Amino acid sequence: SANQRSLTYADLAADPEAIHPYLARIAPFERHAFVALNTAFLHEGAFIQLPPRVALRHPIHLLFLSAKPSGGLPTMVHPRVLAIAGANSQCSIVETYAGPAGTRYFTHPVSQIVVGEDAALQHYALQHEGRDAAHVHGIHLQAARSAACTLHSVSVGGALVRNGGVGGLNGGIGIRISRPSLFGVSPRCELRIARSIACSAPLSNGDTTMRLG
């Protein structure tokens, strides 16, 4: 059953105490240069928190649009998304990034996703930037015991596109992570994909499935 009233969604700056424990722990800037860059310019983004045992019937859609600058100079934006799905919860999150054609700009989002024990989360990253844009997206995932998470990537447009996924497994039992991707890229686009998994607890049986690609 869906309970939209239990869902918390706000700007990152609205509740600093709630987001502070997650910002550096899930996406550590010490080990990732692009996370450090995003953190240095961190002043906007979205915070989503789904309580335990809540299932949403409809997806949450976050739309990030880059506007054409008035001065004509290239611009860059560094949005941050923090999504927390409580234990035994279910939800789908869609992030869409788009911008004007014929304009040089750099979109550099970092998404931090926390999936609680026995929770299920579907994440969709839709990139539809202008053909002269650069887009570098880092997705950092932390999954608890028996969590299920699927990361979908759809990229269309952009001159330089890089999608990176980093997963951290806590518990190591029954975790299911998969990342199917679909790319419709113009001949001008240089596409780079980077994915890795780090496990902070020993895998004690054969129930952990990680399928990236």
Coordinates of C-alpha atoms in Angstrom, one line a residue:
S1 CA 0.0 0.0 0.0
A2 CA 1.2 3.5 -0.7
N3 CA 1.4 6.2 1.9
Q4 CA 2.6 9.5 0.4
R5 CA 2.1 11.4 3.6
S6 CA 4.9 9.4 5.2
L7 CA 7.4 10.4 2.5
T8 CA 9.9 13.2 3.2
Y9 CA 11.1 15.2 0.3
A10 CA 12.8 18.6 0.5
D11 CA 15.8 20.6 -0.6
L12 CA 19.0 19.4 0.9
A13 CA 19.4 22.7 2.9
A14 CA 16.0 22.2 4.6
D15 CA 17.3 19.7 7.2
P16 CA 21.1 19.8 7.6
E17 CA 21.0 17.5 10.7
A18 CA 19.2 14.7 8.9
I19 CA 21.5 14.7 5.9
H20 CA 24.8 15.4 7.5
P21 CA 25.6 11.7 8.6
Y22 CA 25.2 10.5 5.0
L23 CA 26.9 13.1 2.9
A24 CA 30.5 12.0 3.6
R25 CA 29.9 8.4 4.6
I26 CA 28.2 7.2 1.4
A27 CA 30.1 9.3 -1.1
P28 CA 33.5 10.0 0.4
F29 CA 35.2 12.8 -1.3
E30 CA 38.6 11.7 -0.1
R31 CA 38.6 8.8 -2.6
H32 CA 36.7 10.3 -5.5
A33 CA 37.9 13.5 -7.2
F34 CA 34.5 14.2 -8.8
V35 CA 32.7 13.8 -5.5
A36 CA 35.2 16.3 -4.0
L37 CA 34.3 18.7 -6.8
N38 CA 30.6 18.3 -6.2
T39 CA 31.0 18.7 -2.5
A40 CA 33.0 21.9 -2.9
F41 CA 30.1 23.4 -4.8
L42 CA 27.4 21.7 -2.8
H43 CA 24.5 24.2 -2.2
E44 CA 21.5 22.6 -4.0
G45 CA 19.8 19.2 -4.4
A46 CA 17.1 17.0 -3.3
F47 CA 16.5 15.0 -0.1
I48 CA 14.1 12.0 -0.1
Q49 CA 13.4 9.8 2.9
L50 CA 11.0 6.9 2.9
P51 CA 10.1 5.4 6.3
P52 CA 10.2 1.7 7.0
R53 CA 7.3 -0.5 5.8
V54 CA 6.0 2.1 3.3
A55 CA 5.5 1.2 -0.4
L56 CA 4.9 3.9 -3.0
R57 CA 2.7 3.0 -6.0
H58 CA 4.0 6.0 -8.1
P59 CA 7.6 6.9 -8.9
I60 CA 9.3 10.0 -7.5
H61 CA 10.5 12.2 -10.4
L62 CA 13.3 14.7 -10.0
L63 CA 13.8 17.0 -12.9
F64 CA 17.1 19.0 -13.3
L65 CA 17.1 21.5 -16.2
S66 CA 20.1 23.6 -17.2
A67 CA 19.1 27.0 -18.6
K68 CA 21.0 28.8 -21.4
P69 CA 23.2 31.4 -19.7
S70 CA 22.5 35.1 -20.5
G71 CA 26.2 36.0 -20.9
G72 CA 27.0 33.2 -23.3
L73 CA 29.8 31.7 -21.2
P74 CA 29.9 28.0 -20.3
T75 CA 28.3 27.1 -17.0
M76 CA 28.5 24.2 -14.6
V77 CA 26.0 22.9 -12.0
H78 CA 26.6 20.3 -9.2
P79 CA 23.3 18.9 -7.9
R80 CA 23.3 16.4 -5.1
V81 CA 20.5 13.8 -4.5
L82 CA 20.2 11.9 -1.2
A83 CA 17.6 9.1 -1.2
I84 CA 17.0 6.9 1.8
A85 CA 14.6 3.9 1.7
G86 CA 13.8 2.5 5.1
A87 CA 13.7 -1.2 6.0
N88 CA 10.9 -3.2 4.2
S89 CA 10.0 -0.2 2.0
Q90 CA 9.5 0.0 -1.8
C91 CA 9.9 2.9 -4.2
S92 CA 11.0 4.0 -7.6
I93 CA 13.1 7.2 -8.2
V94 CA 13.6 8.9 -11.6
E95 CA 16.3 11.5 -12.1
T96 CA 16.1 13.4 -15.4
Y97 CA 18.8 15.8 -16.6
A98 CA 18.3 18.0 -19.6
G99 CA 19.4 21.2 -21.2
P100 CA 19.4 23.4 -24.2
A101 CA 21.0 22.5 -27.6
G102 CA 23.9 24.6 -28.9
T103 CA 25.1 25.6 -25.4
R104 CA 28.2 24.5 -23.7
Y105 CA 27.6 23.6 -20.0
F106 CA 28.7 21.0 -17.5
T107 CA 26.2 19.0 -15.4
H108 CA 27.8 17.1 -12.5
P109 CA 25.3 15.3 -10.3
V110 CA 26.1 13.0 -7.4
S111 CA 23.4 10.6 -6.2
Q112 CA 23.6 8.9 -2.8
I113 CA 21.2 6.0 -2.3
V114 CA 20.6 4.1 0.9
V115 CA 18.5 0.9 0.8
G116 CA 17.5 -0.5 4.1
E117 CA 17.1 -4.1 5.1
D118 CA 14.6 -6.1 3.0
A119 CA 13.9 -2.9 1.0
A120 CA 13.4 -2.7 -2.8
L121 CA 14.4 0.4 -4.8
Q122 CA 14.3 1.0 -8.6
H123 CA 16.5 4.0 -9.7
Y124 CA 16.4 5.5 -13.2
A125 CA 18.9 8.0 -14.4
L126 CA 17.7 9.7 -17.6
Q127 CA 20.3 11.9 -19.3
H128 CA 19.1 14.1 -22.2
E129 CA 21.6 16.9 -22.3
G130 CA 22.3 19.2 -25.2
R131 CA 24.8 17.9 -27.8
D132 CA 27.5 20.3 -26.6
A133 CA 27.2 19.5 -22.9
A134 CA 29.3 17.4 -20.6
H135 CA 27.6 15.2 -18.1
V136 CA 29.4 13.3 -15.3
H137 CA 27.1 11.4 -12.9
G138 CA 28.3 9.5 -9.9
I139 CA 25.9 7.1 -8.2
H140 CA 26.9 5.9 -4.7
L141 CA 24.8 3.1 -3.2
Q142 CA 24.7 1.6 0.2
A143 CA 22.6 -1.6 0.6
A144 CA 21.7 -3.4 3.8
R145 CA 21.0 -7.1 4.4
S146 CA 18.5 -8.6 1.9
A147 CA 18.1 -5.4 0.0
A148 CA 17.2 -5.3 -3.7
C149 CA 18.2 -2.4 -5.9
T150 CA 18.2 -1.9 -9.7
L151 CA 20.0 1.0 -11.3
H152 CA 18.8 1.9 -14.8
S153 CA 20.8 4.3 -17.0
V154 CA 19.4 5.9 -20.2
S155 CA 21.8 8.4 -22.0
V156 CA 20.8 10.4 -25.0
G157 CA 22.9 13.4 -26.2
G158 CA 25.9 15.2 -24.7
A159 CA 29.4 15.6 -26.0
L160 CA 31.0 13.9 -23.0
V161 CA 29.1 11.5 -20.8
R162 CA 30.4 9.5 -17.9
N163 CA 28.2 7.4 -15.6
G164 CA 29.9 5.9 -12.5
G165 CA 28.4 3.6 -10.0
V166 CA 29.9 2.7 -6.6
G167 CA 28.2 0.2 -4.3
G168 CA 28.8 -0.5 -0.7
L169 CA 27.3 -3.7 0.8
N170 CA 26.5 -3.8 4.5
G171 CA 25.5 -7.3 5.8
G172 CA 26.4 -9.2 2.6
I173 CA 23.5 -11.7 2.8
G174 CA 20.7 -11.7 0.2
I175 CA 21.6 -8.4 -1.4
R176 CA 20.6 -8.1 -5.0
I177 CA 22.0 -5.3 -7.1
S178 CA 21.7 -5.0 -10.9
R179 CA 22.4 -2.3 -13.4
P180 CA 21.0 -2.7 -16.9
S181 CA 21.8 0.2 -19.1
L182 CA 20.5 1.6 -22.4
F183 CA 22.4 4.2 -24.3
G184 CA 21.3 6.0 -27.5
V185 CA 24.3 8.2 -28.2
S186 CA 25.1 10.5 -31.1
P187 CA 28.3 10.0 -33.1
R188 CA 29.8 13.1 -31.4
C189 CA 29.5 11.7 -27.9
E190 CA 32.3 10.2 -25.9
L191 CA 30.8 7.8 -23.4
R192 CA 32.6 6.4 -20.4
I193 CA 31.1 3.9 -17.9
A194 CA 32.7 3.1 -14.5
R195 CA 31.3 0.7 -11.9
S196 CA 32.6 -0.9 -8.8
I197 CA 31.4 -2.7 -5.7
A198 CA 32.9 -2.6 -2.2
C199 CA 31.8 -4.9 0.6
S200 CA 32.2 -3.8 4.2
A201 CA 31.1 -7.2 5.6
P202 CA 32.0 -10.8 4.7
L203 CA 29.8 -12.6 2.2
S204 CA 28.7 -15.5 4.3
N205 CA 26.6 -17.4 1.8
G206 CA 25.7 -17.5 -1.9
D207 CA 22.6 -15.3 -1.7
T208 CA 24.4 -12.1 -2.8
T209 CA 23.9 -11.2 -6.4
M210 CA 25.7 -8.3 -8.1
R211 CA 25.1 -7.9 -11.8
L212 CA 26.6 -4.8 -13.3
G213 CA 26.4 -4.3 -17.0

